[in-house]
């Protein structure tokens, strides 16, 4: 089976043929379509010196801290994390080079050493092809601002033909949700804008990827956002939440006090116009057991409601 810059799963050896500079996908999926998020699989380049291409073990892999990857592939090979639950262990190699050509093997040690073989052929791009690729659209990225939902990003591609397809991806190659693209056309040339809102990731690195129908070339531009952008956003949300919490707390206390006063369980007295005598009773009132009992009852009720405590 020979594939032109595409990924189709099937038995036997799969051959993928791409021009240099493109992003080939090497397909791999175990016979039993099981969730691979907690499984182990290993990609190697076969040859005299076996090269470690990509290793995944229950969420730990070469792009998030695991050591051992061959230097030639560092920062260029990614898996499809959102496809693992469907049994897809395929990888994508960014910016394919002639030296990437060769035989690759995908191994599942936990599944009786089940393996998949892929042959990658990266074709040299000649002068005529270089002129075409040089005209490939280069996206422009703009930070629109910060909202409660995250950081807003805009990607623009202008004055190109045929109409390009844009998509936003994270550093692992996962496609991000985005607004509907804004497309305009004049004289057969297209302008396309695609906006998205992103939240913090382990790298805060995001890609705007551009593909054109009838072309193998895939171009992209990346942007790495400062953590301060996200911290500013979340500190704002936290401050607003604190103010709302203080307001609600004060409102609850006011309601409780009002209810207690309405039911006669809480009395607020004023010293204005009244003087206590030497015995501690109000002028004109008897220091009766009944009045003392009412005061004691009020104190007990207030303590029970948590309005004050005694040392």
CSV table of C-alpha atoms in Angstrom, one decimal:
chain,number,residue,atom,x,y,z
A,1,UNK,CA,0.0,0.0,0.0
A,2,UNK,CA,1.4,3.4,-1.0
A,3,UNK,CA,0.0,6.5,0.5
A,4,UNK,CA,0.6,10.1,-0.8
A,5,UNK,CA,0.9,12.3,2.3
A,6,UNK,CA,-2.0,10.5,4.0
A,7,UNK,CA,-2.6,8.0,6.7
A,8,UNK,CA,-4.7,4.8,6.1
A,9,UNK,CA,-4.7,1.9,8.5
A,10,UNK,CA,-4.4,-1.6,7.0
A,11,UNK,CA,-2.6,-4.9,7.2
A,12,UNK,CA,1.0,-5.4,5.9
A,13,UNK,CA,3.6,-2.7,5.3
A,14,UNK,CA,2.2,0.8,4.7
A,15,UNK,CA,4.3,3.1,2.5
A,16,UNK,CA,3.9,6.9,3.0
A,17,UNK,CA,5.4,9.1,0.3
A,18,UNK,CA,5.7,12.9,0.9
A,19,UNK,CA,7.8,15.8,-0.3
A,20,UNK,CA,10.4,17.2,2.0
A,21,UNK,CA,9.1,20.0,4.3
A,22,UNK,CA,5.7,18.4,4.7
A,23,UNK,CA,4.2,16.7,7.8
A,24,UNK,CA,3.7,13.0,7.2
A,25,UNK,CA,1.4,10.9,9.4
A,26,UNK,CA,2.6,7.4,10.2
A,27,UNK,CA,-0.4,5.2,10.9
A,28,UNK,CA,-0.6,2.6,13.7
A,29,UNK,CA,-3.6,1.0,15.5
A,30,UNK,CA,-3.8,-2.3,17.3
A,31,UNK,CA,-6.0,-5.1,16.0
A,32,UNK,CA,-8.3,-4.8,19.0
A,33,UNK,CA,-9.6,-1.2,19.0
A,34,UNK,CA,-9.1,-0.5,22.7
A,35,UNK,CA,-8.5,2.7,24.7
A,36,UNK,CA,-4.7,3.3,24.6
A,37,UNK,CA,-4.6,6.2,27.1
A,38,UNK,CA,-3.3,3.9,29.9
A,39,UNK,CA,-1.3,1.6,27.5
A,40,UNK,CA,2.2,1.5,26.2
A,41,UNK,CA,3.4,1.8,22.6
A,42,UNK,CA,6.8,2.5,21.1
A,43,UNK,CA,7.8,3.9,17.7
A,44,UNK,CA,11.3,3.1,16.4
A,45,UNK,CA,13.2,3.7,13.2
A,46,UNK,CA,14.6,0.4,12.0
A,47,UNK,CA,18.2,0.3,10.8
A,48,UNK,CA,21.7,-0.4,11.8
A,49,UNK,CA,21.3,2.0,14.7
A,50,UNK,CA,17.7,1.8,15.9
A,51,UNK,CA,16.5,5.2,16.7
A,52,UNK,CA,13.9,6.0,19.4
A,53,UNK,CA,11.2,8.0,17.6
A,54,UNK,CA,8.3,8.2,20.0
A,55,UNK,CA,7.5,6.4,23.3
A,56,UNK,CA,4.2,6.6,25.2
A,57,UNK,CA,3.5,4.9,28.5
A,58,UNK,CA,0.2,5.7,30.2
A,59,UNK,CA,0.4,9.5,29.5
A,60,UNK,CA,4.1,9.9,29.9
A,61,UNK,CA,6.0,10.4,26.6
A,62,UNK,CA,9.0,12.2,25.0
A,63,UNK,CA,7.2,15.5,24.8
A,64,UNK,CA,6.4,15.8,28.5
A,65,UNK,CA,9.5,14.8,30.3
A,66,UNK,CA,10.4,11.2,29.4
A,67,UNK,CA,14.1,10.9,28.4
A,68,UNK,CA,15.6,8.7,25.6
A,69,UNK,CA,14.4,10.2,22.3
A,70,UNK,CA,16.9,10.4,19.5
A,71,UNK,CA,18.1,14.0,19.0
A,72,UNK,CA,17.1,13.9,15.3
A,73,UNK,CA,13.4,13.6,16.3
A,74,UNK,CA,13.2,15.9,19.4
A,75,UNK,CA,10.5,18.5,19.1
A,76,UNK,CA,9.3,17.1,15.7
A,77,UNK,CA,7.2,14.0,16.5
A,78,UNK,CA,3.7,14.2,18.1
A,79,UNK,CA,0.9,11.7,18.8
A,80,UNK,CA,-2.8,12.4,18.6
A,81,UNK,CA,-3.9,12.4,22.3
A,82,UNK,CA,-7.6,12.9,21.5
A,83,UNK,CA,-7.5,9.7,19.3
A,84,UNK,CA,-5.9,7.4,21.9
A,85,UNK,CA,-9.3,6.4,23.3
A,86,UNK,CA,-10.3,5.1,19.9
A,87,UNK,CA,-7.2,2.9,19.6
A,88,UNK,CA,-5.1,5.2,17.4
A,89,UNK,CA,-1.4,5.3,18.1
A,90,UNK,CA,-0.4,7.2,14.9
A,91,UNK,CA,2.3,9.9,15.0
A,92,UNK,CA,3.0,12.9,12.9
A,93,UNK,CA,6.5,14.1,12.0
A,94,UNK,CA,6.9,17.8,11.4
A,95,UNK,CA,9.0,19.2,8.6
A,96,UNK,CA,10.0,15.9,7.0
A,97,UNK,CA,13.6,15.7,5.9
A,98,UNK,CA,15.3,13.4,3.4
A,99,UNK,CA,17.1,11.7,6.3
A,100,UNK,CA,13.7,10.8,7.8
A,101,UNK,CA,13.2,8.3,5.0
A,102,UNK,CA,13.3,4.7,6.1
A,103,UNK,CA,11.5,1.8,7.8
A,104,UNK,CA,9.6,2.5,11.0
A,105,UNK,CA,8.0,0.0,13.4
A,106,UNK,CA,5.2,0.6,16.0
A,107,UNK,CA,5.3,-1.9,18.9
A,108,UNK,CA,2.7,-2.8,21.6
A,109,UNK,CA,4.7,-4.8,24.1
A,110,UNK,CA,1.6,-5.4,26.3
A,111,UNK,CA,-0.3,-7.0,23.4
A,112,UNK,CA,2.0,-10.0,22.7
A,113,UNK,CA,4.5,-7.9,20.8
A,114,UNK,CA,2.0,-6.8,18.2
A,115,UNK,CA,3.8,-4.6,15.6
A,116,UNK,CA,3.1,-2.4,12.6
A,117,UNK,CA,5.5,-1.6,9.8
A,118,UNK,CA,5.6,1.7,8.0
A,119,UNK,CA,8.0,2.8,5.2
A,120,UNK,CA,8.5,6.5,4.8
A,121,UNK,CA,9.8,8.0,1.6
A,122,UNK,CA,10.6,11.7,1.7
A,123,UNK,CA,11.1,13.0,-1.8
A,124,UNK,CA,13.5,15.7,-2.7
A,125,UNK,CA,11.9,19.0,-3.8
A,126,UNK,CA,13.4,20.3,-7.0
A,127,UNK,CA,13.7,23.9,-8.2
A,128,UNK,CA,10.3,24.1,-9.9
A,129,UNK,CA,8.6,22.7,-6.8
A,130,UNK,CA,10.5,25.1,-4.6
A,131,UNK,CA,9.1,28.0,-6.5
A,132,UNK,CA,5.6,26.7,-6.0
A,133,UNK,CA,6.2,26.0,-2.3
A,134,UNK,CA,7.7,29.5,-1.8
A,135,UNK,CA,4.4,30.9,-2.7
A,136,UNK,CA,2.6,28.9,-0.1
A,137,UNK,CA,0.6,31.1,2.3
A,138,UNK,CA,2.3,32.1,5.6
A,139,UNK,CA,-0.2,32.8,8.3
A,140,UNK,CA,-0.1,35.9,10.6
A,141,UNK,CA,-1.1,35.5,14.3
A,142,UNK,CA,-2.5,38.3,16.4
A,143,UNK,CA,-3.4,38.3,20.1
A,144,UNK,CA,-6.8,40.0,20.3
A,145,UNK,CA,-7.0,40.2,24.1
A,146,UNK,CA,-7.8,38.4,27.3
A,147,UNK,CA,-11.3,37.4,28.4
A,148,UNK,CA,-12.8,35.3,31.3
A,149,UNK,CA,-12.6,32.3,29.0
A,150,UNK,CA,-9.0,32.6,28.0
A,151,UNK,CA,-6.7,34.4,25.5
A,152,UNK,CA,-8.2,35.2,22.1
A,153,UNK,CA,-6.0,34.5,19.1
A,154,UNK,CA,-6.5,35.4,15.4
A,155,UNK,CA,-4.9,33.8,12.4
A,156,UNK,CA,-5.0,35.5,8.9
A,157,UNK,CA,-4.0,34.3,5.5
A,158,UNK,CA,-4.5,36.7,2.6
A,159,UNK,CA,-4.5,36.9,-1.2
A,160,UNK,CA,-4.0,33.1,-1.9
A,161,UNK,CA,-5.4,30.5,-4.3
A,162,UNK,CA,-6.9,28.0,-4.0
A,163,UNK,CA,-8.9,28.7,-0.9
A,164,UNK,CA,-6.9,27.5,2.2
A,165,UNK,CA,-8.2,25.6,5.1
A,166,UNK,CA,-7.1,26.9,8.5
A,167,UNK,CA,-7.1,25.2,11.9
A,168,UNK,CA,-5.6,25.9,15.4
A,169,UNK,CA,-3.6,23.2,17.1
A,170,UNK,CA,-1.8,22.8,20.4
A,171,UNK,CA,1.8,21.7,20.7
A,172,UNK,CA,0.7,18.0,20.6
A,173,UNK,CA,-1.0,18.5,17.3
A,174,UNK,CA,-4.5,18.4,18.8
A,175,UNK,CA,-7.1,20.4,16.8
A,176,UNK,CA,-8.6,23.2,19.0
A,177,UNK,CA,-12.1,24.4,18.8
A,178,UNK,CA,-12.5,27.7,16.9
A,179,UNK,CA,-15.1,30.1,15.6
A,180,UNK,CA,-16.4,29.8,12.0
A,181,UNK,CA,-13.8,31.1,9.6
A,182,UNK,CA,-14.3,34.4,7.9
A,183,UNK,CA,-13.7,34.1,4.2
A,184,UNK,CA,-13.6,36.8,1.4
A,185,UNK,CA,-12.8,36.4,-2.3
A,186,UNK,CA,-11.7,38.8,-5.0
A,187,UNK,CA,-10.6,37.8,-8.4
A,188,UNK,CA,-10.2,34.2,-7.4
A,189,UNK,CA,-7.9,35.1,-4.5
A,190,UNK,CA,-8.9,34.3,-0.9
A,191,UNK,CA,-8.6,35.9,2.5
A,192,UNK,CA,-9.3,33.7,5.5
A,193,UNK,CA,-9.4,34.6,9.2
A,194,UNK,CA,-9.8,32.0,12.0
A,195,UNK,CA,-10.2,33.0,15.7
A,196,UNK,CA,-10.0,30.8,18.8
A,197,UNK,CA,-9.8,31.2,22.6
A,198,UNK,CA,-7.1,29.2,24.3
A,199,UNK,CA,-6.5,28.2,28.0
A,200,UNK,CA,-3.2,27.4,29.6
A,201,UNK,CA,-1.4,24.2,28.5
A,202,UNK,CA,1.9,22.7,29.6
A,203,UNK,CA,3.8,24.6,26.9
A,204,UNK,CA,1.3,27.5,26.1
A,205,UNK,CA,2.4,27.0,22.5
A,206,UNK,CA,-0.2,27.1,19.8
A,207,UNK,CA,-0.1,26.6,16.0
A,208,UNK,CA,-2.1,28.1,13.1
A,209,UNK,CA,-1.9,25.4,10.4
A,210,UNK,CA,-2.7,26.2,6.7
A,211,UNK,CA,-3.5,23.5,4.1
A,212,UNK,CA,-4.4,24.1,0.5
A,213,UNK,CA,-6.3,21.7,-1.7
A,214,UNK,CA,-4.2,20.0,-4.3
A,215,UNK,CA,-1.0,20.8,-2.5
A,216,UNK,CA,1.1,18.5,-0.3
A,217,UNK,CA,2.5,21.5,1.5
A,218,UNK,CA,1.3,22.3,5.0
A,219,UNK,CA,2.5,25.5,6.5
A,220,UNK,CA,2.1,26.7,10.0
A,221,UNK,CA,3.1,29.5,12.4
A,222,UNK,CA,3.4,29.1,16.1
A,223,UNK,CA,3.0,31.5,19.1
A,224,UNK,CA,4.0,30.9,22.7
A,225,UNK,CA,2.0,32.9,25.2
A,226,UNK,CA,3.4,34.2,28.5
A,227,UNK,CA,2.0,32.7,31.6
A,228,UNK,CA,1.4,36.3,32.8
A,229,UNK,CA,-1.4,36.6,30.3
A,230,UNK,CA,-3.3,33.7,31.9
A,231,UNK,CA,-2.4,34.8,35.4
A,232,UNK,CA,-3.8,38.3,34.8
A,233,UNK,CA,-7.0,36.7,33.6
A,234,UNK,CA,-7.4,34.3,36.5
A,235,UNK,CA,-6.4,37.0,39.1
A,236,UNK,CA,-9.2,39.1,37.8
A,237,UNK,CA,-11.7,36.3,38.1
A,238,UNK,CA,-10.5,35.5,41.6
A,239,UNK,CA,-10.8,39.2,42.7
A,240,UNK,CA,-14.3,39.4,41.3
A,241,UNK,CA,-15.2,36.1,43.1
A,242,UNK,CA,-13.9,37.4,46.4
A,243,UNK,CA,-16.0,40.6,46.1
A,244,UNK,CA,-19.1,38.6,45.3
A,245,UNK,CA,-18.4,36.3,48.2
A,246,UNK,CA,-18.0,39.2,50.6
A,247,UNK,CA,-21.2,40.7,49.3
A,248,UNK,CA,-23.2,37.5,49.7
A,249,UNK,CA,-21.8,36.9,53.2
A,250,UNK,CA,-22.8,40.4,54.4
A,251,UNK,CA,-26.3,39.9,52.8
A,252,UNK,CA,-26.7,36.6,54.7
A,253,UNK,CA,-25.7,38.1,58.0
A,254,UNK,CA,-28.2,41.0,57.5
A,255,UNK,CA,-31.0,38.6,56.7
A,256,UNK,CA,-30.3,36.4,59.8
A,257,UNK,CA,-30.2,39.5,62.0
A,258,UNK,CA,-33.5,40.8,60.5
A,259,UNK,CA,-35.2,37.4,61.1
A,260,UNK,CA,-34.0,37.2,64.7
A,261,UNK,CA,-35.2,40.7,65.4
A,262,UNK,CA,-38.6,40.1,63.8
A,263,UNK,CA,-39.1,37.0,65.9
A,264,UNK,CA,-38.1,38.8,69.1
A,265,UNK,CA,-35.0,36.6,69.6
A,266,UNK,CA,-32.6,39.5,69.1
A,267,UNK,CA,-33.1,42.9,70.7
A,268,UNK,CA,-30.9,46.0,70.0
A,269,UNK,CA,-31.1,48.7,72.7
A,270,UNK,CA,-30.0,52.3,72.6
A,271,UNK,CA,-28.4,54.2,75.5
A,272,UNK,CA,-30.0,57.4,74.2
A,273,UNK,CA,-32.7,58.8,76.7
A,274,UNK,CA,-32.1,56.1,79.3
A,275,UNK,CA,-29.8,55.7,82.2
A,276,UNK,CA,-29.1,52.6,84.2
A,277,UNK,CA,-29.2,53.0,87.9
A,278,UNK,CA,-26.5,51.8,90.3
A,279,UNK,CA,-28.0,48.3,90.4
A,280,UNK,CA,-27.6,48.0,86.6
A,281,UNK,CA,-31.3,48.3,85.8
A,282,UNK,CA,-33.0,50.8,83.5
A,283,UNK,CA,-34.7,53.8,85.2
A,284,UNK,CA,-38.2,52.9,86.0
A,285,UNK,CA,-37.7,49.2,85.6
A,286,UNK,CA,-37.5,46.6,88.3
A,287,UNK,CA,-34.6,44.3,88.5
A,288,UNK,CA,-37.0,41.3,88.3
A,289,UNK,CA,-36.2,37.7,87.7
A,290,UNK,CA,-38.4,37.8,84.6
A,291,UNK,CA,-36.3,40.6,83.0
A,292,UNK,CA,-33.1,38.8,84.0
A,293,UNK,CA,-34.4,35.7,82.4
A,294,UNK,CA,-35.2,37.5,79.2
A,295,UNK,CA,-31.7,39.0,79.0
A,296,UNK,CA,-30.2,35.6,79.7
A,297,UNK,CA,-32.4,34.0,77.0
A,298,UNK,CA,-31.3,36.7,74.5
A,299,UNK,CA,-27.6,36.1,75.3
A,300,UNK,CA,-28.0,32.3,74.9
A,301,UNK,CA,-29.8,32.7,71.5
A,302,UNK,CA,-27.2,35.2,70.2
A,303,UNK,CA,-24.3,32.9,71.2
A,304,UNK,CA,-26.1,30.0,69.6
A,305,UNK,CA,-26.3,31.9,66.3
A,306,UNK,CA,-22.6,32.6,66.4
A,307,UNK,CA,-22.7,36.4,66.6
A,308,UNK,CA,-20.3,36.5,69.5
A,309,UNK,CA,-18.3,34.2,71.9
A,310,UNK,CA,-17.1,34.6,75.4
A,311,UNK,CA,-13.5,34.0,76.4
